[in-house]
Amino acid sequence: MARYAYVNGRYVPHDEGTVHIEDRGYQFADGVYEVIPIIDDRMVDAAPHLDRLDRSLSEMNIAAPLSRKVLELVMRELIERNGVSEGLIYMQVTRGVAPRDHKFPKGVRPSIVMTTKKVDFLSQKKLSDGVKVITIPDIRWERCDIKTISLLPNCMAKTQAFEAGAYEAWQVDGDGNVTEGASSNAWIVTADGKLLTRPATHDILRGVTRQSLLRIAAEEGLSFEERPFSVEEAKTAREAFVSSATSFVTPVVQIDDTVIGNGGPGILSGRLQGWYLDYCAGLNTKER
Ligand code: PDD
């Protein structure tokens, strides 16, 4: 089956999709993006992802390339053309093409690129077995709430994790508190069973998965709090996990050299994962 990409108004064979050499995304990482999972032929939480895209665009002063209605049509068309029933849709919007000059150009048309990828998410071993994370200093800027394509520190962090045999790197602020992973939000369950995740300020990305999990936690009557937690607290936690559009709820079984809990996925993490995957598949008995 042919694979298409959507590039500035045209559906083109994936391998032939190109952008201009003076696109500001290419030269300055001047753009934003979203990743939306697809499970059982449905996009998961498309609306909050597109709301966040709008917010990122407006924080960066980039015009919306398409109306919400047209954007949704294009997304559905691309998923249909590419026959994706499980996987993801990626979209990126940059400020557009202009002669290289640091300051934002005026009157430039934003560029938009959309691709899809088939991923067999639900059979991934990380969901059932859990993963290791490492901790590293957070060297990023002070607007991590904007989902910008400027991801070099995140790529460095992820590479460091990979080289240490870990799935993710938990970045740590100057106070010794975990901010978030290179591409996911960080969570722990304290010794007394409380779910903790850092508040969504400018220090982290307000994960769409995170928001859905907080809602599910509230609906299920779990005890939870949004507050920073330290590396030490994480290492002595009963459970830990990460959340994102592509990792869903992935249990963390080791942080640096410290084994978490009994070394296997935690009970609460497993329950949250189950509830969340049901939600993704539209199977939930509760109204969400
Ligand atoms: N990353 N924090 C960071 C730094 C992220 O890059 C992501 C997502 C998240 C989780 O957000 P969400 O739940 O909305 O996916 C948190 C995506 C998956 C990526 O870059 O591929």
Coordinates of C-alpha atoms in Angstrom, one line a residue, residues 6-284:
Y6 CA 0.5 15.8 3.3
V7 CA 2.8 18.7 2.4
N8 CA 1.5 22.2 2.1
G9 CA -1.8 21.3 0.5
R10 CA -0.8 18.2 -1.5
Y11 CA -0.9 14.5 -0.8
V12 CA 2.5 13.2 -2.0
P13 CA 4.2 9.8 -1.9
H14 CA 6.0 9.8 1.5
D15 CA 9.5 9.4 0.0
E16 CA 8.9 12.4 -2.2
G17 CA 7.7 14.9 0.4
T18 CA 10.1 17.8 0.5
V19 CA 10.3 21.3 2.0
H20 CA 12.2 24.4 0.9
I21 CA 15.8 24.8 2.1
E22 CA 14.9 28.2 3.6
D23 CA 12.0 26.9 5.6
R24 CA 12.5 28.3 9.1
G25 CA 11.7 24.9 10.6
Y26 CA 14.8 23.6 8.8
Q27 CA 17.0 26.6 9.6
F28 CA 15.9 27.7 13.1
A29 CA 13.6 24.9 14.4
D30 CA 11.0 27.7 14.3
G31 CA 7.9 25.5 14.5
V32 CA 5.6 23.4 16.6
Y33 CA 4.2 19.8 16.3
E34 CA 1.8 17.3 17.6
V35 CA 1.7 13.5 17.8
I36 CA -1.7 11.8 18.0
P37 CA -2.1 8.1 18.6
I38 CA -4.5 6.0 16.6
I39 CA -6.0 2.9 18.2
D40 CA -8.7 0.8 16.7
D41 CA -9.1 3.2 13.8
R42 CA -9.7 6.1 16.1
M43 CA -7.6 9.1 16.9
V44 CA -7.2 9.4 20.6
D45 CA -7.9 12.8 22.2
A46 CA -7.6 14.6 18.8
A47 CA -9.4 17.7 20.1
P48 CA -7.0 18.4 23.1
H49 CA -4.0 17.7 20.8
L50 CA -5.3 20.3 18.3
D51 CA -6.1 22.7 21.1
R52 CA -2.5 22.4 22.3
L53 CA -1.3 22.9 18.7
D54 CA -3.3 26.2 18.6
R55 CA -1.8 27.2 21.9
S56 CA 1.7 26.5 20.7
L57 CA 1.2 28.4 17.5
S58 CA -0.2 31.4 19.3
E59 CA 2.6 31.4 21.9
M60 CA 5.1 31.4 19.0
N61 CA 3.1 34.0 17.0
I62 CA 2.7 31.6 14.0
A63 CA -0.5 31.8 12.0
A64 CA -2.7 28.7 11.8
P65 CA -2.0 27.1 8.4
L66 CA -5.6 25.6 8.1
S67 CA -8.9 26.0 9.8
R68 CA -9.6 23.3 12.5
K69 CA -12.3 21.9 10.2
V70 CA -9.9 21.5 7.2
L71 CA -7.1 20.2 9.4
E72 CA -9.4 17.5 10.7
L73 CA -10.5 16.6 7.2
V74 CA -6.8 16.3 6.1
M75 CA -5.9 14.2 9.1
R76 CA -8.8 11.8 8.4
E77 CA -8.0 11.6 4.7
L78 CA -4.3 10.9 5.3
I79 CA -5.1 8.2 7.9
E80 CA -7.6 6.7 5.4
R81 CA -5.1 6.8 2.4
N82 CA -2.4 5.2 4.5
G83 CA -4.7 2.6 6.0
V84 CA -3.6 3.2 9.6
S85 CA -5.7 1.5 12.2
E86 CA -3.0 1.5 14.9
G87 CA -0.2 4.0 14.9
L88 CA 0.2 7.7 15.0
I89 CA -0.3 10.9 13.0
Y90 CA 2.4 13.5 13.2
M91 CA 1.9 17.1 12.2
Q92 CA 4.3 19.9 12.2
V93 CA 3.8 23.6 11.4
T94 CA 6.6 26.0 10.9
R95 CA 6.6 29.7 10.4
G96 CA 7.3 29.2 6.7
V97 CA 9.9 30.1 4.1
A98 CA 11.9 33.3 4.3
P99 CA 15.5 34.5 3.6
R100 CA 17.6 33.5 6.7
D101 CA 17.3 36.2 9.3
H102 CA 16.8 35.5 13.0
K103 CA 13.9 37.8 13.6
F104 CA 10.4 36.7 12.8
P105 CA 9.5 37.7 9.2
K106 CA 6.1 39.3 8.6
G107 CA 3.5 38.1 6.2
V108 CA 4.9 34.6 5.7
R109 CA 2.6 31.6 5.0
P110 CA 3.2 28.8 7.6
S111 CA 4.3 25.4 6.3
I112 CA 2.4 22.3 7.3
V113 CA 3.6 18.7 7.0
M114 CA 1.6 15.7 8.1
T115 CA 2.8 12.0 8.1
T116 CA 1.4 8.8 9.6
K117 CA 3.2 5.7 10.9
K118 CA 1.8 2.3 11.6
V119 CA 2.9 1.1 15.1
D120 CA 1.8 -2.1 16.8
F121 CA 1.6 -0.2 20.1
L122 CA -0.4 -2.6 22.2
S123 CA 1.8 -5.6 21.8
Q124 CA 4.9 -3.7 22.9
K125 CA 6.7 -5.4 25.7
K126 CA 7.5 -2.2 27.5
L127 CA 3.8 -1.9 28.4
S128 CA 3.8 -5.2 30.2
D129 CA 7.4 -5.5 31.4
G130 CA 8.1 -1.9 32.3
V131 CA 11.3 0.1 31.5
K132 CA 14.4 1.6 33.0
V133 CA 14.9 5.4 33.2
I134 CA 18.0 7.4 34.0
T135 CA 18.2 10.9 35.6
I136 CA 20.1 13.8 34.0
P137 CA 20.2 17.5 34.5
D138 CA 17.4 19.4 32.6
I139 CA 19.3 21.7 30.3
R140 CA 16.3 23.0 28.3
W141 CA 14.8 26.5 28.0
E142 CA 12.1 28.0 30.2
R143 CA 9.2 27.5 27.8
C144 CA 8.9 23.7 27.8
D145 CA 5.1 24.1 27.8
I146 CA 5.4 25.0 24.0
K147 CA 5.5 21.8 21.9
T148 CA 8.3 23.1 19.7
I149 CA 10.2 21.1 17.1
S150 CA 13.4 22.5 18.7
L151 CA 14.2 19.2 20.4
L152 CA 18.0 18.9 20.5
P153 CA 18.3 18.6 24.4
N154 CA 15.5 16.0 24.3
C155 CA 17.4 14.1 21.5
M156 CA 20.6 14.3 23.6
A157 CA 18.7 13.0 26.7
K158 CA 17.1 10.2 24.8
T159 CA 20.4 9.1 23.3
Q160 CA 22.0 9.1 26.7
A161 CA 19.2 7.0 28.0
F162 CA 19.5 4.6 25.1
E163 CA 23.2 4.3 25.6
A164 CA 22.6 3.4 29.3
G165 CA 20.2 0.7 28.3
A166 CA 17.2 2.8 29.4
Y167 CA 14.0 3.8 27.7
E168 CA 13.8 7.3 29.0
A169 CA 15.7 10.1 30.7
W170 CA 14.1 11.9 33.5
Q171 CA 15.3 15.5 33.5
V172 CA 16.0 17.1 36.8
D173 CA 15.8 20.8 37.7
G174 CA 18.2 22.8 39.9
D175 CA 16.3 21.9 43.1
G176 CA 16.7 18.2 42.5
N177 CA 13.1 17.7 41.3
V178 CA 12.2 15.7 38.2
T179 CA 10.7 17.8 35.5
E180 CA 9.7 15.2 32.8
G181 CA 11.1 12.7 30.4
A182 CA 12.7 13.6 27.1
S183 CA 9.4 12.7 25.4
S184 CA 7.0 11.8 28.2
N185 CA 5.6 13.0 31.5
A186 CA 6.9 11.5 34.8
W187 CA 4.7 10.0 37.6
I188 CA 5.3 8.2 40.9
V189 CA 3.1 6.5 43.4
T190 CA 4.2 7.3 47.0
A191 CA 4.6 4.8 49.8
D192 CA 1.1 5.8 51.0
G193 CA -0.4 5.2 47.6
K194 CA -0.8 8.7 46.3
L195 CA -0.3 9.4 42.6
L196 CA 2.1 12.3 42.0
T197 CA 3.0 14.3 38.8
R198 CA 4.6 17.7 38.4
P199 CA 2.2 20.6 37.9
A200 CA 2.0 21.8 34.3
T201 CA 3.8 25.1 34.4
H202 CA 6.3 26.4 31.9
D203 CA 8.7 23.7 33.1
I204 CA 7.1 20.8 31.3
L205 CA 4.8 19.9 28.5
R206 CA 1.1 19.7 29.5
G207 CA 0.8 16.1 28.2
V208 CA -2.6 15.3 26.7
T209 CA -2.2 11.7 28.1
R210 CA -1.3 13.3 31.5
Q211 CA -4.5 15.3 31.4
S212 CA -6.6 12.2 30.5
L213 CA -4.9 10.2 33.3
L214 CA -5.7 12.9 35.9
R215 CA -9.3 12.9 34.8
I216 CA -9.4 9.1 35.0
A217 CA -7.7 9.1 38.4
A218 CA -10.4 11.6 39.7
E219 CA -13.2 9.5 38.2
E220 CA -11.8 6.4 39.8
G221 CA -11.5 8.1 43.2
L222 CA -7.7 7.7 43.3
S223 CA -5.7 9.9 45.7
F224 CA -3.5 12.2 43.5
E225 CA -1.6 15.5 43.7
E226 CA 0.2 17.7 41.1
R227 CA 3.4 18.7 42.9
P228 CA 7.1 18.4 42.1
F229 CA 8.9 15.3 43.4
S230 CA 12.6 14.8 44.0
V231 CA 14.8 12.1 42.5
E232 CA 15.2 10.7 46.0
E233 CA 11.4 10.5 46.4
A234 CA 11.1 8.8 43.1
K235 CA 13.7 6.2 44.0
T236 CA 11.9 5.3 47.2
A237 CA 8.5 5.4 45.5
R238 CA 6.2 2.4 45.5
E239 CA 5.7 2.7 41.8
A240 CA 6.7 4.9 38.9
F241 CA 5.6 5.3 35.3
V242 CA 5.7 7.6 32.2
S243 CA 2.9 8.8 30.0
S244 CA 2.7 10.0 26.5
A245 CA 0.9 9.6 23.2
T246 CA 3.2 6.8 22.2
S247 CA 4.0 5.2 25.6
F248 CA 0.5 5.4 27.0
V249 CA 1.1 4.3 30.6
T250 CA 4.5 2.6 30.7
P251 CA 5.6 1.3 34.1
V252 CA 9.1 2.3 35.3
V253 CA 10.8 -0.5 37.1
Q254 CA 14.3 1.0 37.6
I255 CA 15.6 4.6 38.1
D256 CA 19.4 4.8 37.5
D257 CA 20.6 1.8 39.6
T258 CA 17.6 1.7 42.0
V259 CA 15.0 -0.9 41.5
I260 CA 11.5 0.5 42.1
G261 CA 9.1 -1.5 44.3
N262 CA 9.6 -5.2 43.7
G263 CA 11.2 -4.6 40.3
G264 CA 8.0 -5.3 38.3
P265 CA 5.3 -3.0 37.1
G266 CA 3.3 -1.6 40.0
I267 CA -0.3 -2.5 40.7
L268 CA -1.7 1.0 40.4
S269 CA 0.3 1.7 37.2
G270 CA -1.2 -1.5 35.7
R271 CA -4.7 -0.5 36.6
L272 CA -4.2 3.0 35.2
Q273 CA -2.8 1.5 32.0
G274 CA -5.8 -0.8 31.6
W275 CA -8.3 2.1 32.2
Y276 CA -6.4 4.3 29.8
L277 CA -6.1 1.7 27.0
D278 CA -9.9 1.0 27.4
Y279 CA -10.4 4.7 27.1
C280 CA -8.2 4.8 23.9
A281 CA -10.2 2.0 22.4
G282 CA -13.5 3.7 23.3
L283 CA -14.3 0.8 25.6
N284 CA -14.8 2.6 28.8

